[in-house]
PDB file of C-alpha atoms and ligand atoms in Angstrom:
ATOM      1  CA  MET A   1      71.407 105.757 -21.390  1.00 65.00           C
ATOM      2  CA  SER A   2      67.742 106.682 -21.644  1.00 94.00           C
ATOM      3  CA  PHE A   3      66.736 109.811 -23.500  1.00 98.00           C
ATOM      4  CA  ILE A   4      65.093 111.302 -20.387  1.00 98.00           C
ATOM      5  CA  GLN A   5      68.428 111.081 -18.556  1.00 98.00           C
ATOM      6  CA  LYS A   6      70.212 112.702 -21.500  1.00 98.00           C
ATOM      7  CA  LEU A   7      67.592 115.455 -21.518  1.00 98.00           C
ATOM      8  CA  ARG A   8      67.938 116.120 -17.789  1.00 98.00           C
ATOM      9  CA  ASP A   9      71.750 116.217 -18.135  1.00 98.00           C
ATOM     10  CA  ALA A  10      71.742 118.493 -21.195  1.00 98.00           C
ATOM     11  CA  ASN A  11      68.902 120.897 -20.202  1.00 98.00           C
ATOM     12  CA  PRO A  12      68.250 121.746 -23.886  1.00 99.00           C
ATOM     13  CA  LEU A  13      66.917 125.137 -24.929  1.00 99.00           C
ATOM     14  CA  ILE A  14      63.506 124.685 -26.592  1.00 99.00           C
ATOM     15  CA  HIS A  15      62.136 127.481 -28.773  1.00 99.00           C
ATOM     16  CA  ASN A  16      58.322 127.593 -28.683  1.00 99.00           C
ATOM     17  CA  ILE A  17      56.062 129.583 -30.966  1.00 99.00           C
ATOM     18  CA  THR A  18      52.831 128.456 -29.400  1.00 98.00           C
ATOM     19  CA  ASN A  19      49.313 129.578 -28.559  1.00 98.00           C
ATOM     20  CA  ILE A  20      48.135 131.999 -25.896  1.00 98.00           C
ATOM     21  CA  VAL A  21      46.103 129.319 -24.068  1.00 98.00           C
ATOM     22  CA  VAL A  22      49.011 127.050 -23.195  1.00 98.00           C
ATOM     23  CA  THR A  23      52.103 129.236 -23.072  1.00 98.00           C
ATOM     24  CA  ASN A  24      52.559 129.236 -19.281  1.00 98.00           C
ATOM     25  CA  PHE A  25      51.672 125.539 -18.877  1.00 98.00           C
ATOM     26  CA  THR A  26      54.124 124.633 -21.644  1.00 99.00           C
ATOM     27  CA  ALA A  27      56.965 126.638 -20.094  1.00 99.00           C
ATOM     28  CA  ASN A  28      56.345 125.072 -16.675  1.00 98.00           C
ATOM     29  CA  GLY A  29      56.034 121.575 -18.146  1.00 99.00           C
ATOM     30  CA  LEU A  30      59.343 121.905 -20.002  1.00 99.00           C
ATOM     31  CA  LEU A  31      61.050 123.232 -16.880  1.00 99.00           C
ATOM     32  CA  ALA A  32      59.677 120.355 -14.810  1.00 99.00           C
ATOM     33  CA  LEU A  33      60.920 117.860 -17.380  1.00 98.00           C
ATOM     34  CA  GLY A  34      64.445 119.292 -17.331  1.00 98.00           C
ATOM     35  CA  ALA A  35      64.438 121.419 -20.482  1.00 99.00           C
ATOM     36  CA  SER A  36      64.839 125.176 -20.824  1.00 99.00           C
ATOM     37  CA  PRO A  37      61.825 126.872 -22.472  1.00 99.00           C
ATOM     38  CA  PHE A  38      62.158 130.019 -24.593  1.00 98.00           C
ATOM     39  CA  MET A  39      58.937 131.616 -25.867  1.00 98.00           C
ATOM     40  CA  ALA A  40      59.737 134.083 -28.668  1.00 98.00           C
ATOM     41  CA  ASP A  41      57.692 135.150 -31.673  1.00 98.00           C
ATOM     42  CA  ALA A  42      58.997 138.571 -32.784  1.00 98.00           C
ATOM     43  CA  HIS A  43      59.894 138.525 -36.471  1.00 98.00           C
ATOM     44  CA  GLU A  44      63.121 140.334 -35.621  1.00 98.00           C
ATOM     45  CA  GLU A  45      64.489 137.489 -33.467  1.00 98.00           C
ATOM     46  CA  VAL A  46      62.825 134.143 -34.252  1.00 99.00           C
ATOM     47  CA  ALA A  47      65.490 133.064 -36.762  1.00 99.00           C
ATOM     48  CA  ASP A  48      68.245 133.741 -34.209  1.00 99.00           C
ATOM     49  CA  VAL A  49      66.368 131.987 -31.398  1.00 99.00           C
ATOM     50  CA  ALA A  50      65.689 128.924 -33.559  1.00 99.00           C
ATOM     51  CA  ALA A  51      69.339 128.733 -34.612  1.00 99.00           C
ATOM     52  CA  MET A  52      70.587 128.753 -31.007  1.00 98.00           C
ATOM     53  CA  SER A  53      68.021 126.198 -29.746  1.00 99.00           C
ATOM     54  CA  GLY A  54      68.149 122.434 -29.316  1.00 99.00           C
ATOM     55  CA  ALA A  55      64.735 122.111 -30.979  1.00 99.00           C
ATOM     56  CA  VAL A  56      61.866 124.288 -32.204  1.00 99.00           C
ATOM     57  CA  LEU A  57      58.128 123.801 -31.643  1.00 99.00           C
ATOM     58  CA  ILE A  58      55.510 125.560 -33.761  1.00 98.00           C
ATOM     59  CA  ASN A  59      51.857 125.322 -32.691  1.00 98.00           C
ATOM     60  CA  ILE A  60      48.962 126.916 -34.597  1.00 98.00           C
ATOM     61  CA  GLY A  61      46.489 126.962 -31.689  1.00 98.00           C
ATOM     62  CA  THR A  62      45.696 130.687 -31.776  1.00 98.00           C
ATOM     63  CA  LEU A  63      46.599 131.469 -35.339  1.00 97.00           C
ATOM     64  CA  ASN A  64      47.103 134.874 -36.958  1.00 98.00           C
ATOM     65  CA  GLU A  65      49.184 136.358 -39.769  1.00 98.00           C
ATOM     66  CA  HIS A  66      51.927 137.573 -37.412  1.00 98.00           C
ATOM     67  CA  ALA A  67      52.318 134.048 -36.001  1.00 98.00           C
ATOM     68  CA  ILE A  68      52.447 132.443 -39.454  1.00 98.00           C
ATOM     69  CA  LYS A  69      55.355 134.679 -40.507  1.00 98.00           C
ATOM     70  CA  SER A  70      57.132 133.899 -37.203  1.00 98.00           C
ATOM     71  CA  MET A  71      56.674 130.164 -37.799  1.00 99.00           C
ATOM     72  CA  LEU A  72      58.025 130.321 -41.346  1.00 99.00           C
ATOM     73  CA  LEU A  73      61.062 132.373 -40.288  1.00 99.00           C
ATOM     74  CA  ALA A  74      61.806 130.084 -37.331  1.00 99.00           C
ATOM     75  CA  GLY A  75      61.164 126.924 -39.345  1.00 99.00           C
ATOM     76  CA  LYS A  76      63.468 127.965 -42.188  1.00 99.00           C
ATOM     77  CA  SER A  77      66.187 128.880 -39.699  1.00 99.00           C
ATOM     78  CA  ALA A  78      65.793 125.536 -37.900  1.00 99.00           C
ATOM     79  CA  ASN A  79      66.089 123.732 -41.240  1.00 99.00           C
ATOM     80  CA  ALA A  80      69.165 125.731 -42.227  1.00 99.00           C
ATOM     81  CA  HIS A  81      70.902 125.012 -38.911  1.00 98.00           C
ATOM     82  CA  GLY A  82      69.938 121.336 -38.555  1.00 98.00           C
ATOM     83  CA  VAL A  83      67.703 122.014 -35.538  1.00 99.00           C
ATOM     84  CA  PRO A  84      64.841 119.500 -35.024  1.00 99.00           C
ATOM     85  CA  LEU A  85      61.424 121.021 -35.740  1.00 99.00           C
ATOM     86  CA  VAL A  86      58.017 119.850 -34.424  1.00 99.00           C
ATOM     87  CA  LEU A  87      54.606 121.028 -35.676  1.00 99.00           C
ATOM     88  CA  ASP A  88      51.405 120.786 -33.618  1.00 98.00           C
ATOM     89  CA  PRO A  89      48.598 121.486 -36.152  1.00 98.00           C
ATOM     90  CA  VAL A  90      45.960 122.404 -33.538  1.00 98.00           C
ATOM     91  CA  GLY A  91      42.496 122.452 -35.095  1.00 96.00           C
ATOM     92  CA  ALA A  92      43.585 121.511 -38.633  1.00 96.00           C
ATOM     93  CA  GLY A  93      40.351 120.534 -40.337  1.00 93.00           C
ATOM     94  CA  ALA A  94      38.203 122.650 -38.017  1.00 94.00           C
ATOM     95  CA  THR A  95      38.452 125.627 -40.373  1.00 95.00           C
ATOM     96  CA  SER A  96      39.771 125.875 -43.917  1.00 96.00           C
ATOM     97  CA  TYR A  97      42.153 128.627 -42.738  1.00 98.00           C
ATOM     98  CA  ARG A  98      43.893 126.279 -40.296  1.00 97.00           C
ATOM     99  CA  THR A  99      44.049 123.478 -42.845  1.00 97.00           C
ATOM    100  CA  GLU A 100      45.496 125.763 -45.528  1.00 97.00           C
ATOM    101  CA  VAL A 101      48.088 127.151 -43.118  1.00 98.00           C
ATOM    102  CA  THR A 102      49.299 123.645 -42.261  1.00 98.00           C
ATOM    103  CA  HIS A 103      49.662 122.954 -45.986  1.00 98.00           C
ATOM    104  CA  ARG A 104      51.702 126.137 -46.413  1.00 98.00           C
ATOM    105  CA  LEU A 105      53.913 125.327 -43.408  1.00 98.00           C
ATOM    106  CA  THR A 106      54.570 121.742 -44.507  1.00 98.00           C
ATOM    107  CA  SER A 107      55.347 122.801 -48.078  1.00 98.00           C
ATOM    108  CA  GLU A 108      57.806 125.549 -47.098  1.00 98.00           C
ATOM    109  CA  ILE A 109      59.568 123.917 -44.139  1.00 98.00           C
ATOM    110  CA  LYS A 110      60.791 120.396 -43.411  1.00 98.00           C
ATOM    111  CA  LEU A 111      59.416 118.882 -40.212  1.00 99.00           C
ATOM    112  CA  THR A 112      61.254 116.468 -37.972  1.00 99.00           C
ATOM    113  CA  ALA A 113      57.957 115.468 -36.327  1.00 99.00           C
ATOM    114  CA  LEU A 114      54.244 116.186 -36.574  1.00 99.00           C
ATOM    115  CA  ARG A 115      52.115 115.602 -33.417  1.00 98.00           C
ATOM    116  CA  GLY A 116      48.354 115.905 -33.286  1.00 98.00           C
ATOM    117  CA  ASN A 117      45.083 114.107 -32.785  1.00 95.00           C
ATOM    118  CA  VAL A 118      43.881 111.908 -35.617  1.00 94.00           C
ATOM    119  CA  ALA A 119      41.601 114.523 -37.180  1.00 93.00           C
ATOM    120  CA  GLU A 120      44.422 117.069 -37.277  1.00 96.00           C
ATOM    121  CA  VAL A 121      46.963 114.683 -38.786  1.00 97.00           C
ATOM    122  CA  ALA A 122      44.452 113.429 -41.375  1.00 95.00           C
ATOM    123  CA  ASN A 123      43.597 116.967 -42.452  1.00 95.00           C
ATOM    124  CA  VAL A 124      47.278 117.968 -42.732  1.00 97.00           C
ATOM    125  CA  ILE A 125      47.648 115.350 -45.497  1.00 97.00           C
ATOM    126  CA  GLY A 126      44.319 116.103 -47.159  1.00 95.00           C
ATOM    127  CA  GLU A 127      42.410 113.120 -45.747  1.00 91.00           C
ATOM    128  CA  LYS A 128      38.877 113.642 -44.479  1.00 82.00           C
ATOM    129  CA  TRP A 129      38.291 113.263 -40.737  1.00 80.00           C
ATOM    130  CA  SER A 130      35.713 115.426 -39.018  1.00 69.00           C
ATOM    131  CA  SER A 131      36.847 117.467 -36.035  1.00 66.00           C
ATOM    132  CA  LYS A 132      35.221 119.363 -33.199  1.00 63.00           C
ATOM    133  CA  GLY A 133      37.125 122.614 -32.703  1.00 63.00           C
ATOM    134  CA  VAL A 134      40.543 121.715 -31.343  1.00 61.00           C
ATOM    135  CA  ASP A 135      39.364 118.227 -30.295  1.00 62.00           C
ATOM    136  CA  ALA A 136      39.506 115.049 -32.370  1.00 64.00           C
ATOM    137  CA  GLY A 137      35.776 114.649 -33.034  1.00 61.00           C
ATOM    138  CA  SER A 138      34.529 111.552 -34.812  1.00 61.00           C
ATOM    139  CA  GLY A 139      35.760 109.797 -37.878  1.00 60.00           C
ATOM    140  CA  GLU A 140      36.203 106.408 -39.346  1.00 59.00           C
ATOM    141  CA  GLY A 141      39.456 104.990 -40.509  1.00 68.00           C
ATOM    142  CA  ASP A 142      42.584 103.195 -39.550  1.00 88.00           C
ATOM    143  CA  VAL A 143      44.612 105.464 -37.261  1.00 93.00           C
ATOM    144  CA  VAL A 144      47.854 103.541 -37.833  1.00 95.00           C
ATOM    145  CA  ALA A 145      47.341 103.721 -41.604  1.00 94.00           C
ATOM    146  CA  ILE A 146      46.743 107.491 -41.472  1.00 95.00           C
ATOM    147  CA  ALA A 147      49.848 107.988 -39.327  1.00 97.00           C
ATOM    148  CA  ARG A 148      52.029 105.909 -41.676  1.00 97.00           C
ATOM    149  CA  LYS A 149      50.638 107.681 -44.744  1.00 97.00           C
ATOM    150  CA  ALA A 150      51.342 111.088 -43.190  1.00 98.00           C
ATOM    151  CA  ALA A 151      54.883 110.021 -42.245  1.00 98.00           C
ATOM    152  CA  ALA A 152      55.570 108.812 -45.791  1.00 98.00           C
ATOM    153  CA  GLN A 153      54.036 111.890 -47.399  1.00 98.00           C
ATOM    154  CA  LEU A 154      55.808 114.419 -45.176  1.00 98.00           C
ATOM    155  CA  ASP A 155      58.988 112.341 -44.753  1.00 98.00           C
ATOM    156  CA  CYS A 156      58.981 112.895 -41.003  1.00 98.00           C
ATOM    157  CA  ILE A 157      58.021 111.236 -37.735  1.00 99.00           C
ATOM    158  CA  VAL A 158      54.267 111.342 -37.141  1.00 98.00           C
ATOM    159  CA  ILE A 159      52.684 110.985 -33.711  1.00 98.00           C
ATOM    160  CA  VAL A 160      48.922 110.535 -33.485  1.00 98.00           C
ATOM    161  CA  THR A 161      47.649 110.699 -29.913  1.00 97.00           C
ATOM    162  CA  GLY A 162      44.427 109.608 -28.266  1.00 95.00           C
ATOM    163  CA  ALA A 163      43.571 106.798 -25.856  1.00 93.00           C
ATOM    164  CA  GLU A 164      46.484 104.982 -27.506  1.00 95.00           C
ATOM    165  CA  ASP A 165      49.312 106.771 -29.250  1.00 97.00           C
ATOM    166  CA  VAL A 166      50.918 105.887 -32.576  1.00 97.00           C
ATOM    167  CA  ILE A 167      54.520 106.899 -33.308  1.00 98.00           C
ATOM    168  CA  THR A 168      55.836 106.135 -36.787  1.00 98.00           C
ATOM    169  CA  ASP A 169      58.346 107.080 -39.466  1.00 98.00           C
ATOM    170  CA  SER A 170      56.205 105.037 -41.934  1.00 98.00           C
ATOM    171  CA  LYS A 171      58.583 102.039 -41.752  1.00 98.00           C
ATOM    172  CA  THR A 172      58.715 101.368 -38.012  1.00 98.00           C
ATOM    173  CA  THR A 173      55.635 101.961 -35.866  1.00 98.00           C
ATOM    174  CA  TYR A 174      55.251 101.994 -32.084  1.00 97.00           C
ATOM    175  CA  ILE A 175      51.998 101.926 -30.116  1.00 97.00           C
ATOM    176  CA  ALA A 176      52.124 103.499 -26.650  1.00 97.00           C
ATOM    177  CA  ALA A 177      49.346 102.631 -24.232  1.00 97.00           C
ATOM    178  CA  ASN A 178      50.116 104.756 -21.175  1.00 97.00           C
ATOM    179  CA  GLY A 179      48.156 107.883 -20.265  1.00 97.00           C
ATOM    180  CA  HIS A 180      44.901 108.617 -18.455  1.00 98.00           C
ATOM    181  CA  PRO A 181      41.509 110.018 -19.599  1.00 98.00           C
ATOM    182  CA  ILE A 182      41.851 112.938 -17.157  1.00 98.00           C
ATOM    183  CA  LEU A 183      44.473 114.365 -19.556  1.00 98.00           C
ATOM    184  CA  THR A 184      41.488 115.369 -21.721  1.00 97.00           C
ATOM    185  CA  LYS A 185      40.177 117.601 -18.900  1.00 98.00           C
ATOM    186  CA  VAL A 186      43.234 119.871 -18.783  1.00 98.00           C
ATOM    187  CA  THR A 187      43.740 122.218 -21.719  1.00 98.00           C
ATOM    188  CA  GLY A 188      47.154 122.155 -23.281  1.00 98.00           C
ATOM    189  CA  THR A 189      48.129 118.590 -22.446  1.00 98.00           C
ATOM    190  CA  GLY A 190      48.458 117.883 -26.172  1.00 98.00           C
ATOM    191  CA  CYS A 191      50.318 121.136 -26.778  1.00 98.00           C
ATOM    192  CA  LEU A 192      52.739 120.499 -23.906  1.00 99.00           C
ATOM    193  CA  LEU A 193      53.297 116.984 -25.222  1.00 99.00           C
ATOM    194  CA  SER A 194      54.387 118.403 -28.592  1.00 99.00           C
ATOM    195  CA  SER A 195      56.945 120.598 -26.814  1.00 99.00           C
ATOM    196  CA  VAL A 196      58.071 117.583 -24.763  1.00 99.00           C
ATOM    197  CA  VAL A 197      58.635 115.685 -28.030  1.00 99.00           C
ATOM    198  CA  ALA A 198      60.770 118.625 -29.209  1.00 99.00           C
ATOM    199  CA  ALA A 199      62.812 118.417 -25.988  1.00 99.00           C
ATOM    200  CA  PHE A 200      63.472 114.685 -26.467  1.00 99.00           C
ATOM    201  CA  LEU A 201      64.397 115.270 -30.131  1.00 99.00           C
ATOM    202  CA  ALA A 202      66.939 117.860 -29.000  1.00 99.00           C
ATOM    203  CA  VAL A 203      68.977 115.071 -27.355  1.00 98.00           C
ATOM    204  CA  ALA A 204      68.098 112.242 -29.768  1.00 98.00           C
ATOM    205  CA  GLY A 205      71.058 112.372 -32.142  1.00 97.00           C
ATOM    206  CA  ASP A 206      70.156 110.033 -35.016  1.00 97.00           C
ATOM    207  CA  GLN A 207      67.747 107.947 -32.874  1.00 98.00           C
ATOM    208  CA  LYS A 208      64.848 110.332 -33.395  1.00 98.00           C
ATOM    209  CA  LEU A 209      62.009 107.803 -33.664  1.00 98.00           C
ATOM    210  CA  GLU A 210      63.079 106.026 -30.462  1.00 98.00           C
ATOM    211  CA  ALA A 211      63.392 109.355 -28.635  1.00 98.00           C
ATOM    212  CA  ALA A 212      59.933 110.433 -29.807  1.00 98.00           C
ATOM    213  CA  ALA A 213      58.474 107.121 -28.624  1.00 98.00           C
ATOM    214  CA  GLU A 214      60.107 107.528 -25.218  1.00 98.00           C
ATOM    215  CA  ALA A 215      58.753 111.096 -24.982  1.00 98.00           C
ATOM    216  CA  ILE A 216      55.197 109.871 -25.532  1.00 98.00           C
ATOM    217  CA  SER A 217      55.518 106.944 -23.154  1.00 98.00           C
ATOM    218  CA  PHE A 218      57.276 108.938 -20.416  1.00 98.00           C
ATOM    219  CA  TYR A 219      54.530 111.582 -20.564  1.00 98.00           C
ATOM    220  CA  GLY A 220      51.827 108.919 -20.319  1.00 98.00           C
ATOM    221  CA  VAL A 221      53.462 107.230 -17.326  1.00 98.00           C
ATOM    222  CA  ALA A 222      53.825 110.587 -15.528  1.00 98.00           C
ATOM    223  CA  ALA A 223      50.112 111.215 -16.153  1.00 98.00           C
ATOM    224  CA  GLU A 224      49.112 107.778 -14.826  1.00 98.00           C
ATOM    225  CA  ILE A 225      51.042 108.272 -11.589  1.00 98.00           C
ATOM    226  CA  ALA A 226      49.663 111.801 -11.157  1.00 98.00           C
ATOM    227  CA  ALA A 227      46.096 110.581 -11.757  1.00 98.00           C
ATOM    228  CA  GLY A 228      46.577 107.857  -9.151  1.00 98.00           C
ATOM    229  CA  LYS A 229      47.940 110.263  -6.558  1.00 98.00           C
ATOM    230  CA  THR A 230      45.063 112.746  -7.093  1.00 98.00           C
ATOM    231  CA  ALA A 231      42.232 110.234  -7.615  1.00 98.00           C
ATOM    232  CA  GLY A 232      38.855 111.769  -6.793  1.00 97.00           C
ATOM    233  CA  GLN A 233      40.178 115.333  -6.579  1.00 98.00           C
ATOM    234  CA  GLY A 234      39.589 116.554 -10.125  1.00 97.00           C
ATOM    235  CA  PRO A 235      41.634 118.116 -12.931  1.00 98.00           C
ATOM    236  CA  GLY A 236      43.069 121.044 -10.932  1.00 98.00           C
ATOM    237  CA  SER A 237      44.944 118.798  -8.518  1.00 98.00           C
ATOM    238  CA  PHE A 238      45.886 116.473 -11.392  1.00 98.00           C
ATOM    239  CA  GLN A 239      47.435 119.319 -13.379  1.00 98.00           C
ATOM    240  CA  ILE A 240      49.740 120.298 -10.503  1.00 98.00           C
ATOM    241  CA  GLU A 241      50.700 116.705  -9.675  1.00 98.00           C
ATOM    242  CA  PHE A 242      51.342 116.010 -13.355  1.00 99.00           C
ATOM    243  CA  LEU A 243      53.967 118.787 -13.421  1.00 98.00           C
ATOM    244  CA  ASN A 244      55.469 117.257 -10.270  1.00 98.00           C
ATOM    245  CA  GLN A 245      55.666 113.827 -11.884  1.00 99.00           C
ATOM    246  CA  LEU A 246      57.322 115.155 -15.054  1.00 99.00           C
ATOM    247  CA  SER A 247      60.048 116.322 -12.686  1.00 98.00           C
ATOM    248  CA  VAL A 248      60.376 113.463 -10.188  1.00 98.00           C
ATOM    249  CA  LEU A 249      59.584 110.352 -12.259  1.00 98.00           C
ATOM    250  CA  THR A 250      62.769 108.263 -12.319  1.00 98.00           C
ATOM    251  CA  THR A 251      64.112 106.396 -15.324  1.00 98.00           C
ATOM    252  CA  GLU A 252      63.740 103.160 -13.369  1.00 97.00           C
ATOM    253  CA  ARG A 253      60.063 103.688 -12.434  1.00 98.00           C
ATOM    254  CA  TYR A 254      59.346 104.854 -15.982  1.00 98.00           C
ATOM    255  CA  ALA A 255      60.873 101.664 -17.410  1.00 97.00           C
ATOM    256  CA  GLU A 256      58.749  99.518 -15.057  1.00 98.00           C
ATOM    257  CA  LEU A 257      55.465 101.170 -16.080  1.00 98.00           C
ATOM    258  CA  SER A 258      56.030 101.952 -19.762  1.00 97.00           C
ATOM    259  CA  LYS A 259      53.679 100.103 -22.127  1.00 97.00           C
ATOM    260  CA  ILE A 260      55.094 100.474 -25.595  1.00 97.00           C
ATOM    261  CA  LYS A 261      55.242  97.911 -28.371  1.00 95.00           C
ATOM    262  CA  GLU A 262      56.145  97.744 -32.020  1.00 95.00           C
ATOM    263  CA  ALA A 263      53.081  97.416 -34.275  1.00 92.00           C
TER     264      ALA A 263
HETATM  265  P1  ATP B 301      42.469 116.606 -28.444  1.00 59.57           P
HETATM  266  O1  ATP B 301      42.236 118.046 -28.703  1.00 59.57           O
HETATM  267  O2  ATP B 301      41.801 115.671 -29.390  1.00 59.57           O
HETATM  268  O3  ATP B 301      42.270 116.238 -26.994  1.00 59.57           O
HETATM  269  P2  ATP B 301      45.277 116.945 -27.959  1.00 59.57           P
HETATM  270  O4  ATP B 301      46.110 117.801 -28.810  1.00 59.57           O
HETATM  271  O5  ATP B 301      44.847 117.444 -26.618  1.00 59.57           O
HETATM  272  O6  ATP B 301      44.043 116.425 -28.778  1.00 59.57           O
HETATM  273  P3  ATP B 301      45.544 114.288 -27.078  1.00 59.57           P
HETATM  274  O7  ATP B 301      45.261 113.302 -28.144  1.00 59.57           O
HETATM  275  O8  ATP B 301      44.462 114.552 -26.102  1.00 59.57           O
HETATM  276  O9  ATP B 301      46.080 115.620 -27.744  1.00 59.57           O
HETATM  277  O10 ATP B 301      46.869 113.784 -26.355  1.00 59.57           O
HETATM  278  C1  ATP B 301      47.402 114.450 -25.218  1.00 59.57           C
HETATM  279  C2  ATP B 301      47.757 113.384 -24.193  1.00 59.57           C
HETATM  280  O11 ATP B 301      46.541 112.841 -23.659  1.00 59.57           O
HETATM  281  C3  ATP B 301      48.541 112.202 -24.764  1.00 59.57           C
HETATM  282  O12 ATP B 301      49.484 111.800 -23.802  1.00 59.57           O
HETATM  283  C4  ATP B 301      47.468 111.128 -24.930  1.00 59.57           C
HETATM  284  O13 ATP B 301      48.024 109.836 -24.837  1.00 59.57           O
HETATM  285  C5  ATP B 301      46.566 111.426 -23.767  1.00 59.57           C
HETATM  286  N1  ATP B 301      45.183 110.993 -23.931  1.00 59.57           N
HETATM  287  C6  ATP B 301      44.230 111.562 -24.696  1.00 59.57           C
HETATM  288  N2  ATP B 301      43.065 110.910 -24.606  1.00 59.57           N
HETATM  289  C7  ATP B 301      43.274 109.890 -23.740  1.00 59.57           C
HETATM  290  C8  ATP B 301      42.457 108.835 -23.213  1.00 59.57           C
HETATM  291  N3  ATP B 301      41.175 108.715 -23.559  1.00 59.57           N
HETATM  292  N4  ATP B 301      43.024 107.959 -22.349  1.00 59.57           N
HETATM  293  C9  ATP B 301      44.315 108.069 -21.995  1.00 59.57           C
HETATM  294  N5  ATP B 301      45.155 109.061 -22.438  1.00 59.57           N
HETATM  295  C10 ATP B 301      44.639 109.945 -23.307  1.00 59.57           C
HETATM  296  N1  TZP B 302      41.884 126.875 -28.215  1.00 59.57           N
HETATM  297  C1  TZP B 302      42.829 127.226 -29.076  1.00 59.57           C
HETATM  298  S1  TZP B 302      44.318 126.513 -28.770  1.00 59.57           S
HETATM  299  C2  TZP B 302      43.685 125.666 -27.447  1.00 59.57           C
HETATM  300  C3  TZP B 302      42.335 125.994 -27.278  1.00 59.57           C
HETATM  301  C4  TZP B 302      41.447 125.495 -26.209  1.00 59.57           C
HETATM  302  C5  TZP B 302      44.494 124.738 -26.627  1.00 59.57           C
HETATM  303  C6  TZP B 302      44.418 123.336 -27.139  1.00 59.57           C
HETATM  304  O1  TZP B 302      45.268 122.519 -26.379  1.00 59.57           O
HETATM  305  P1  TZP B 302      45.320 120.934 -26.559  1.00 59.57           P
HETATM  306  O2  TZP B 302      46.646 120.582 -25.989  1.00 59.57           O
HETATM  307  O3  TZP B 302      45.243 120.655 -28.010  1.00 59.57           O
HETATM  308  O4  TZP B 302      44.177 120.355 -25.776  1.00 59.57           O
HETATM  309 MG1   MG B 303      43.620 116.298 -25.381  1.00 59.57          MG
HETATM  310 MG1   MG B 304      46.013 119.682 -29.472  1.00 59.57          MG
END
């Protein structure tokens, strides 16, 4: 059975400590997909919420000291209870504060997966790659090599997204080629994707890399169909249709359109 079918059957609870820009879009995207979103960041409850969830997502998009403590409490609880944990290091490299916080998070908690653009992932492991705010910016280097190095260093799955996406555990690497450039015109499409990865990991059992790869590819196929249906209308119509497609895209149609290969 595909992971998307397992996800829709299980309706896993996904704990999100995320940023104020994307909170509503993330909750609606997870609902459309078939997961059950739970946004909670109070210090008093994050450990309990993480422990009861199928997976936890931490996202540093609008960072502050309160959020960092929430992330550490939730992350440690997820680790203690065997709950998959995903980090989206939004803007790592853009400021030294963000970079240092990702170093603190990755040294104190064990990630199941890291998902970001290439500049973010490079900066999480101390590699140089210039960034432009929360966007990837320019840089030179081998994206697959950076992803594999990060996966080896952090001992977790690493997903580097862009026009093509790289999914690796350092030993096995997949390249996913679905998606559409209009995804870059809607804020939070990267952040939602990180929560979608968490939702797939919640039902992955021990096939975590394969589930992460399917998450990335499924998301890209949904975006392609939505872009086709709203061609010429702009990002507002795309955003709504994209949520629709996360909900109605069938396993069969997904399998027909998925472009994923082992590197
Ligand atoms: P950034 O801030 O650099 O945009 P992000 O966190 O928004 O990073 P993205 O790399 O944009 O994350 O990835 C989000 C989704 O958009 C992924 O599904 C990715 O495949 C897709 N995507 C990004 N750029 C393109 C592109 N040029 N063509 C097709 N799909 C893309
Ligand atoms: N500023 C801080 S977080 C954020 C912005 C615009 C959202 C970034 O979302 P994404 O998914 O990385 O494009
Ligand atoms: Mg983007
Ligand atoms: Mg992002």
